[in-house]
PDB file of C-alpha atoms in Angstrom:
ATOM      1  CA  UNK V   1       0.000   0.000   0.000  1.00 53.00           C
ATOM      2  CA  UNK V   2       1.127   3.513  -0.715  1.00 62.00           C
ATOM      3  CA  UNK V   3       1.755   5.840   2.137  1.00 71.00           C
ATOM      4  CA  UNK V   4      -0.135   9.073   1.651  1.00 70.00           C
ATOM      5  CA  UNK V   5       1.161  12.172   3.373  1.00 76.00           C
ATOM      6  CA  UNK V   6      -1.681  14.098   4.993  1.00 76.00           C
ATOM      7  CA  UNK V   7      -1.914  17.772   4.172  1.00 75.00           C
ATOM      8  CA  UNK V   8      -1.146  19.855   7.239  1.00 75.00           C
ATOM      9  CA  UNK V   9      -3.990  21.967   8.504  1.00 76.00           C
ATOM     10  CA  UNK V  10      -3.844  25.704   8.005  1.00 74.00           C
ATOM     11  CA  UNK V  11      -2.754  27.528  11.084  1.00 76.00           C
ATOM     12  CA  UNK V  12      -5.576  29.689  12.318  1.00 81.00           C
ATOM     13  CA  UNK V  13      -4.899  32.826  14.369  1.00 79.00           C
ATOM     14  CA  UNK V  14      -5.782  32.416  18.007  1.00 81.00           C
ATOM     15  CA  UNK V  15      -4.929  35.655  19.707  1.00 86.00           C
ATOM     16  CA  UNK V  16      -6.148  39.170  18.919  1.00 86.00           C
ATOM     17  CA  UNK V  17      -2.685  40.206  17.826  1.00 86.00           C
ATOM     18  CA  UNK V  18      -2.511  37.366  15.274  1.00 84.00           C
ATOM     19  CA  UNK V  19      -5.942  38.357  13.904  1.00 84.00           C
ATOM     20  CA  UNK V  20      -4.778  41.972  13.576  1.00 84.00           C
ATOM     21  CA  UNK V  21      -1.580  40.956  11.754  1.00 83.00           C
ATOM     22  CA  UNK V  22      -3.524  38.728   9.333  1.00 80.00           C
ATOM     23  CA  UNK V  23      -6.044  41.446   8.498  1.00 81.00           C
ATOM     24  CA  UNK V  24      -3.260  43.998   7.881  1.00 79.00           C
ATOM     25  CA  UNK V  25      -1.445  41.519   5.617  1.00 78.00           C
ATOM     26  CA  UNK V  26      -4.582  40.812   3.559  1.00 75.00           C
ATOM     27  CA  UNK V  27      -5.431  44.535   3.300  1.00 74.00           C
ATOM     28  CA  UNK V  28      -2.000  45.775   2.310  1.00 76.00           C
ATOM     29  CA  UNK V  29      -0.974  42.688   0.375  1.00 72.00           C
ATOM     30  CA  UNK V  30      -1.117  42.022  -3.387  1.00 72.00           C
ATOM     31  CA  UNK V  31      -4.409  40.103  -3.267  1.00 75.00           C
ATOM     32  CA  UNK V  32      -6.426  43.307  -2.895  1.00 76.00           C
ATOM     33  CA  UNK V  33      -4.690  45.021  -5.793  1.00 80.00           C
ATOM     34  CA  UNK V  34      -5.047  41.949  -8.016  1.00 81.00           C
ATOM     35  CA  UNK V  35      -8.782  41.954  -7.426  1.00 84.00           C
ATOM     36  CA  UNK V  36      -9.059  45.682  -8.109  1.00 86.00           C
ATOM     37  CA  UNK V  37      -7.045  45.357 -11.311  1.00 89.00           C
ATOM     38  CA  UNK V  38      -9.334  42.593 -12.591  1.00 89.00           C
ATOM     39  CA  UNK V  39     -12.395  44.667 -11.728  1.00 91.00           C
ATOM     40  CA  UNK V  40     -11.078  47.718 -13.590  1.00 92.00           C
ATOM     41  CA  UNK V  41     -10.120  45.587 -16.594  1.00 91.00           C
ATOM     42  CA  UNK V  42     -13.617  44.125 -16.920  1.00 88.00           C
ATOM     43  CA  UNK V  43     -15.191  47.540 -16.322  1.00 89.00           C
ATOM     44  CA  UNK V  44     -13.492  49.111 -19.353  1.00 90.00           C
ATOM     45  CA  UNK V  45     -13.660  46.008 -21.591  1.00 89.00           C
ATOM     46  CA  UNK V  46     -16.214  45.452 -24.356  1.00 87.00           C
ATOM     47  CA  UNK V  47     -19.721  44.646 -23.149  1.00 82.00           C
ATOM     48  CA  UNK V  48     -20.870  41.094 -23.867  1.00 83.00           C
ATOM     49  CA  UNK V  49     -24.294  41.197 -22.263  1.00 85.00           C
ATOM     50  CA  UNK V  50     -27.490  41.748 -24.260  1.00 87.00           C
ATOM     51  CA  UNK V  51     -30.816  43.260 -23.237  1.00 89.00           C
ATOM     52  CA  UNK V  52     -33.104  40.255 -23.589  1.00 87.00           C
ATOM     53  CA  UNK V  53     -35.867  40.106 -24.853  1.00 85.00           C
ATOM     54  CA  UNK V  54     -35.252  43.287 -26.839  1.00 89.00           C
ATOM     55  CA  UNK V  55     -32.003  41.838 -28.220  1.00 88.00           C
ATOM     56  CA  UNK V  56     -31.225  38.326 -29.403  1.00 86.00           C
ATOM     57  CA  UNK V  57     -28.018  36.419 -29.962  1.00 86.00           C
ATOM     58  CA  UNK V  58     -27.648  35.358 -33.640  1.00 86.00           C
ATOM     59  CA  UNK V  59     -28.338  31.634 -33.897  1.00 85.00           C
ATOM     60  CA  UNK V  60     -26.572  29.109 -36.084  1.00 83.00           C
ATOM     61  CA  UNK V  61     -28.429  27.993 -39.255  1.00 77.00           C
ATOM     62  CA  UNK V  62     -28.123  24.406 -37.975  1.00 82.00           C
ATOM     63  CA  UNK V  63     -29.774  25.253 -34.647  1.00 88.00           C
ATOM     64  CA  UNK V  64     -32.445  22.744 -33.639  1.00 90.00           C
ATOM     65  CA  UNK V  65     -35.551  24.374 -32.160  1.00 91.00           C
ATOM     66  CA  UNK V  66     -39.304  24.206 -32.826  1.00 92.00           C
ATOM     67  CA  UNK V  67     -40.141  22.542 -36.140  1.00 92.00           C
ATOM     68  CA  UNK V  68     -41.323  24.302 -39.266  1.00 89.00           C
ATOM     69  CA  UNK V  69     -43.343  22.850 -42.148  1.00 90.00           C
ATOM     70  CA  UNK V  70     -42.240  24.190 -45.520  1.00 88.00           C
ATOM     71  CA  UNK V  71     -44.132  25.181 -48.655  1.00 84.00           C
ATOM     72  CA  UNK V  72     -43.390  25.160 -52.376  1.00 81.00           C
ATOM     73  CA  UNK V  73     -42.428  28.647 -53.532  1.00 75.00           C
ATOM     74  CA  UNK V  74     -44.031  28.392 -56.973  1.00 74.00           C
ATOM     75  CA  UNK V  75     -47.489  27.174 -55.961  1.00 77.00           C
ATOM     76  CA  UNK V  76     -47.533  27.752 -52.204  1.00 77.00           C
ATOM     77  CA  UNK V  77     -48.689  24.178 -51.596  1.00 83.00           C
ATOM     78  CA  UNK V  78     -47.463  22.136 -48.670  1.00 87.00           C
ATOM     79  CA  UNK V  79     -44.368  20.058 -49.262  1.00 88.00           C
ATOM     80  CA  UNK V  80     -45.523  17.298 -46.909  1.00 91.00           C
ATOM     81  CA  UNK V  81     -46.955  14.262 -48.723  1.00 90.00           C
ATOM     82  CA  UNK V  82     -48.034  12.391 -45.599  1.00 91.00           C
ATOM     83  CA  UNK V  83     -45.592   9.484 -45.995  1.00 92.00           C
ATOM     84  CA  UNK V  84     -45.246   9.110 -42.216  1.00 92.00           C
ATOM     85  CA  UNK V  85     -41.461   8.578 -42.134  1.00 94.00           C
ATOM     86  CA  UNK V  86     -41.006  11.303 -39.525  1.00 94.00           C
ATOM     87  CA  UNK V  87     -43.618   9.635 -37.329  1.00 94.00           C
ATOM     88  CA  UNK V  88     -41.946   6.240 -37.620  1.00 94.00           C
ATOM     89  CA  UNK V  89     -38.387   7.396 -36.952  1.00 94.00           C
ATOM     90  CA  UNK V  90     -39.285   9.650 -34.008  1.00 94.00           C
ATOM     91  CA  UNK V  91     -37.522   8.195 -30.955  1.00 93.00           C
ATOM     92  CA  UNK V  92     -39.710  10.180 -28.543  1.00 93.00           C
ATOM     93  CA  UNK V  93     -42.942   9.029 -30.204  1.00 93.00           C
ATOM     94  CA  UNK V  94     -44.230  12.594 -30.214  1.00 93.00           C
ATOM     95  CA  UNK V  95     -45.346  13.044 -33.861  1.00 94.00           C
ATOM     96  CA  UNK V  96     -48.866  12.082 -34.973  1.00 94.00           C
ATOM     97  CA  UNK V  97     -50.087  12.253 -38.575  1.00 94.00           C
ATOM     98  CA  UNK V  98     -53.682  11.511 -39.631  1.00 93.00           C
ATOM     99  CA  UNK V  99     -54.264  11.208 -43.388  1.00 92.00           C
ATOM    100  CA  UNK V 100     -56.917  10.062 -45.838  1.00 91.00           C
ATOM    101  CA  UNK V 101     -56.976   9.280 -49.556  1.00 90.00           C
ATOM    102  CA  UNK V 102     -58.402  11.987 -51.741  1.00 86.00           C
ATOM    103  CA  UNK V 103     -60.238  11.758 -55.037  1.00 88.00           C
ATOM    104  CA  UNK V 104     -56.913  11.738 -56.894  1.00 85.00           C
ATOM    105  CA  UNK V 105     -55.799   8.653 -54.863  1.00 84.00           C
ATOM    106  CA  UNK V 106     -53.171  10.746 -53.049  1.00 85.00           C
ATOM    107  CA  UNK V 107     -52.795  11.189 -49.303  1.00 87.00           C
ATOM    108  CA  UNK V 108     -54.336  14.282 -47.757  1.00 88.00           C
ATOM    109  CA  UNK V 109     -53.212  15.425 -44.305  1.00 90.00           C
ATOM    110  CA  UNK V 110     -56.025  15.890 -41.802  1.00 90.00           C
ATOM    111  CA  UNK V 111     -53.892  16.487 -38.710  1.00 91.00           C
ATOM    112  CA  UNK V 112     -50.173  16.938 -38.055  1.00 93.00           C
ATOM    113  CA  UNK V 113     -49.277  17.444 -34.387  1.00 94.00           C
ATOM    114  CA  UNK V 114     -46.032  17.385 -32.414  1.00 94.00           C
ATOM    115  CA  UNK V 115     -45.847  17.082 -28.642  1.00 93.00           C
ATOM    116  CA  UNK V 116     -43.204  19.725 -27.972  1.00 91.00           C
ATOM    117  CA  UNK V 117     -43.092  18.871 -24.280  1.00 89.00           C
ATOM    118  CA  UNK V 118     -41.935  15.350 -25.134  1.00 90.00           C
ATOM    119  CA  UNK V 119     -39.735  16.168 -28.136  1.00 92.00           C
ATOM    120  CA  UNK V 120     -35.958  15.980 -27.589  1.00 93.00           C
ATOM    121  CA  UNK V 121     -35.180  18.025 -30.740  1.00 93.00           C
ATOM    122  CA  UNK V 122     -32.834  15.409 -32.173  1.00 92.00           C
ATOM    123  CA  UNK V 123     -33.589  16.365 -35.794  1.00 91.00           C
ATOM    124  CA  UNK V 124     -34.153  12.814 -37.094  1.00 93.00           C
ATOM    125  CA  UNK V 125     -37.537  13.772 -38.544  1.00 93.00           C
ATOM    126  CA  UNK V 126     -35.910  16.549 -40.584  1.00 92.00           C
ATOM    127  CA  UNK V 127     -33.108  14.283 -41.823  1.00 91.00           C
ATOM    128  CA  UNK V 128     -35.387  11.452 -42.960  1.00 92.00           C
ATOM    129  CA  UNK V 129     -37.973  13.628 -44.763  1.00 92.00           C
ATOM    130  CA  UNK V 130     -37.707  12.917 -48.529  1.00 90.00           C
ATOM    131  CA  UNK V 131     -39.492  16.134 -49.524  1.00 89.00           C
ATOM    132  CA  UNK V 132     -37.654  18.566 -47.186  1.00 87.00           C
ATOM    133  CA  UNK V 133     -41.096  19.340 -45.790  1.00 90.00           C
ATOM    134  CA  UNK V 134     -40.109  19.565 -42.129  1.00 92.00           C
ATOM    135  CA  UNK V 135     -37.031  21.342 -40.781  1.00 90.00           C
ATOM    136  CA  UNK V 136     -35.868  22.380 -37.329  1.00 90.00           C
ATOM    137  CA  UNK V 137     -36.496  26.097 -37.005  1.00 86.00           C
ATOM    138  CA  UNK V 138     -34.993  28.746 -34.725  1.00 85.00           C
ATOM    139  CA  UNK V 139     -37.982  29.457 -32.429  1.00 87.00           C
ATOM    140  CA  UNK V 140     -36.451  28.596 -29.076  1.00 86.00           C
ATOM    141  CA  UNK V 141     -38.966  30.431 -26.865  1.00 86.00           C
ATOM    142  CA  UNK V 142     -41.236  27.519 -26.055  1.00 84.00           C
ATOM    143  CA  UNK V 143     -42.417  28.137 -22.499  1.00 84.00           C
ATOM    144  CA  UNK V 144     -45.829  26.729 -21.629  1.00 82.00           C
ATOM    145  CA  UNK V 145     -48.027  26.181 -18.613  1.00 84.00           C
ATOM    146  CA  UNK V 146     -49.011  22.702 -19.802  1.00 82.00           C
ATOM    147  CA  UNK V 147     -46.618  19.798 -19.543  1.00 80.00           C
ATOM    148  CA  UNK V 148     -47.885  18.323 -22.805  1.00 82.00           C
ATOM    149  CA  UNK V 149     -47.764  21.205 -25.268  1.00 86.00           C
ATOM    150  CA  UNK V 150     -49.012  20.245 -28.714  1.00 89.00           C
ATOM    151  CA  UNK V 151     -48.192  22.182 -31.868  1.00 90.00           C
ATOM    152  CA  UNK V 152     -50.609  21.732 -34.746  1.00 90.00           C
ATOM    153  CA  UNK V 153     -50.094  22.079 -38.465  1.00 87.00           C
ATOM    154  CA  UNK V 154     -51.508  25.614 -38.532  1.00 87.00           C
ATOM    155  CA  UNK V 155     -48.808  26.669 -36.052  1.00 88.00           C
ATOM    156  CA  UNK V 156     -45.905  24.822 -37.686  1.00 89.00           C
ATOM    157  CA  UNK V 157     -46.725  25.560 -41.334  1.00 87.00           C
ATOM    158  CA  UNK V 158     -44.909  28.536 -42.841  1.00 80.00           C
ATOM    159  CA  UNK V 159     -47.305  31.272 -44.037  1.00 78.00           C
ATOM    160  CA  UNK V 160     -47.627  31.746 -47.794  1.00 74.00           C
ATOM    161  CA  UNK V 161     -46.700  35.447 -47.652  1.00 73.00           C
ATOM    162  CA  UNK V 162     -43.527  34.715 -45.713  1.00 67.00           C
ATOM    163  CA  UNK V 163     -42.547  31.895 -48.070  1.00 59.00           C
ATOM    164  CA  UNK V 164     -42.973  34.090 -51.161  1.00 57.00           C
ATOM    165  CA  UNK V 165     -41.235  37.176 -49.804  1.00 57.00           C
ATOM    166  CA  UNK V 166     -38.301  35.356 -48.192  1.00 53.00           C
ATOM    167  CA  UNK V 167     -37.265  33.048 -51.016  1.00 49.00           C
ATOM    168  CA  UNK V 168     -33.948  32.259 -49.391  1.00 50.00           C
ATOM    169  CA  UNK V 169     -35.772  30.725 -46.409  1.00 54.00           C
ATOM    170  CA  UNK V 170     -37.341  27.864 -48.361  1.00 58.00           C
ATOM    171  CA  UNK V 171     -34.765  25.403 -47.079  1.00 59.00           C
ATOM    172  CA  UNK V 172     -33.719  27.234 -43.909  1.00 66.00           C
ATOM    173  CA  UNK V 173     -33.255  25.067 -40.834  1.00 72.00           C
ATOM    174  CA  UNK V 174     -31.557  21.917 -39.616  1.00 76.00           C
ATOM    175  CA  UNK V 175     -32.144  18.952 -41.900  1.00 73.00           C
ATOM    176  CA  UNK V 176     -32.290  20.940 -45.138  1.00 73.00           C
ATOM    177  CA  UNK V 177     -29.752  21.517 -47.864  1.00 69.00           C
ATOM    178  CA  UNK V 178     -27.344  24.402 -47.436  1.00 70.00           C
ATOM    179  CA  UNK V 179     -27.248  27.516 -49.585  1.00 67.00           C
ATOM    180  CA  UNK V 180     -23.866  26.437 -51.030  1.00 72.00           C
ATOM    181  CA  UNK V 181     -25.043  22.930 -51.924  1.00 70.00           C
ATOM    182  CA  UNK V 182     -24.544  23.329 -55.690  1.00 72.00           C
ATOM    183  CA  UNK V 183     -20.999  24.623 -55.256  1.00 77.00           C
ATOM    184  CA  UNK V 184     -20.133  21.857 -52.780  1.00 74.00           C
ATOM    185  CA  UNK V 185     -21.025  19.039 -55.200  1.00 70.00           C
ATOM    186  CA  UNK V 186     -18.084  17.157 -56.644  1.00 70.00           C
ATOM    187  CA  UNK V 187     -18.025  15.140 -59.876  1.00 65.00           C
ATOM    188  CA  UNK V 188     -17.740  11.385 -59.691  1.00 63.00           C
ATOM    189  CA  UNK V 189     -14.461   9.623 -60.633  1.00 61.00           C
ATOM    190  CA  UNK V 190     -16.039   8.576 -63.939  1.00 59.00           C
ATOM    191  CA  UNK V 191     -16.666  12.213 -64.827  1.00 51.00           C
ATOM    192  CA  UNK V 192     -13.074  13.066 -63.894  1.00 49.00           C
ATOM    193  CA  UNK V 193     -11.719  10.365 -66.195  1.00 52.00           C
ATOM    194  CA  UNK V 194     -13.967  10.725 -69.227  1.00 52.00           C
ATOM    195  CA  UNK V 195     -16.531  13.527 -69.271  1.00 52.00           C
ATOM    196  CA  UNK V 196     -19.838  12.295 -70.694  1.00 49.00           C
ATOM    197  CA  UNK V 197     -22.014  14.637 -72.745  1.00 51.00           C
ATOM    198  CA  UNK V 198     -25.643  14.143 -73.720  1.00 46.00           C
ATOM    199  CA  UNK V 199     -24.883  14.536 -77.438  1.00 51.00           C
ATOM    200  CA  UNK V 200     -22.377  11.678 -77.395  1.00 51.00           C
ATOM    201  CA  UNK V 201     -24.811   9.398 -75.588  1.00 48.00           C
ATOM    202  CA  UNK V 202     -27.590  10.173 -78.078  1.00 47.00           C
ATOM    203  CA  UNK V 203     -25.225   9.463 -80.991  1.00 54.00           C
ATOM    204  CA  UNK V 204     -24.283   6.109 -79.470  1.00 51.00           C
ATOM    205  CA  UNK V 205     -27.938   5.171 -79.004  1.00 47.00           C
ATOM    206  CA  UNK V 206     -28.813   6.119 -82.590  1.00 55.00           C
ATOM    207  CA  UNK V 207     -25.828   4.220 -84.020  1.00 58.00           C
ATOM    208  CA  UNK V 208     -26.635   1.100 -81.979  1.00 56.00           C
ATOM    209  CA  UNK V 209     -30.264   1.228 -83.156  1.00 55.00           C
ATOM    210  CA  UNK V 210     -29.164   1.545 -86.813  1.00 58.00           C
ATOM    211  CA  UNK V 211     -26.748  -1.386 -86.513  1.00 61.00           C
ATOM    212  CA  UNK V 212     -29.491  -3.462 -84.889  1.00 58.00           C
ATOM    213  CA  UNK V 213     -31.914  -2.730 -87.739  1.00 57.00           C
ATOM    214  CA  UNK V 214     -29.282  -3.581 -90.360  1.00 54.00           C
ATOM    215  CA  UNK V 215     -28.485  -6.904 -88.701  1.00 59.00           C
ATOM    216  CA  UNK V 216     -32.173  -7.813 -88.538  1.00 57.00           C
ATOM    217  CA  UNK V 217     -32.676  -6.942 -92.225  1.00 56.00           C
ATOM    218  CA  UNK V 218     -29.667  -9.021 -93.227  1.00 58.00           C
ATOM    219  CA  UNK V 219     -30.970 -12.012 -91.286  1.00 51.00           C
ATOM    220  CA  UNK V 220     -34.418 -11.699 -92.912  1.00 54.00           C
ATOM    221  CA  UNK V 221     -32.766 -11.496 -96.374  1.00 53.00           C
ATOM    222  CA  UNK V 222     -30.772 -14.662 -95.707  1.00 53.00           C
ATOM    223  CA  UNK V 223     -33.920 -16.466 -94.687  1.00 49.00           C
TER     224      UNK V 223
END
């Protein structure tokens, strides 16, 4: 076993004279001036506090807060097709979708609710959505008196006026493509080796069809 050396206890002043000497040492020592210097430094430094709720800290575009249902900019229709993937992948089991088949044999959404009091804001619903219909927004003020706070489709769906005026916000939020997505794409190794153009592919298809017709005609003539 290792022998541990106990730390000696701090010697406390016992007499009045020792208390007086300790107080004089702390008052006239460097500790007081170090504290004053730090206080003056922070007093004249740049302010980092904000006046909430009049001021807000800028949030990251990948911030995960209350969800937002997106619309199509051209028509203003909802992007959600009611596939139910977000409901199935939700680990908190807080998403509920009720749909029915319309006259055109397509799903119509009757109700889309999210229990925000149970949601852990993991962002899996936004990542799995094939239509980029649901993203994690930046509305972090979500205080409520009820423990189970439900958000309906009318609250989560982006208004048409906002979607048309702010075109750059169509895919804003966690789980959506970034604004620099087109520039970030890289060509495949095949494209690096031999670039393929549409004209060359069409010429190959036409030539193969002509050779096929000639071979069939020659076989029929031999018969």
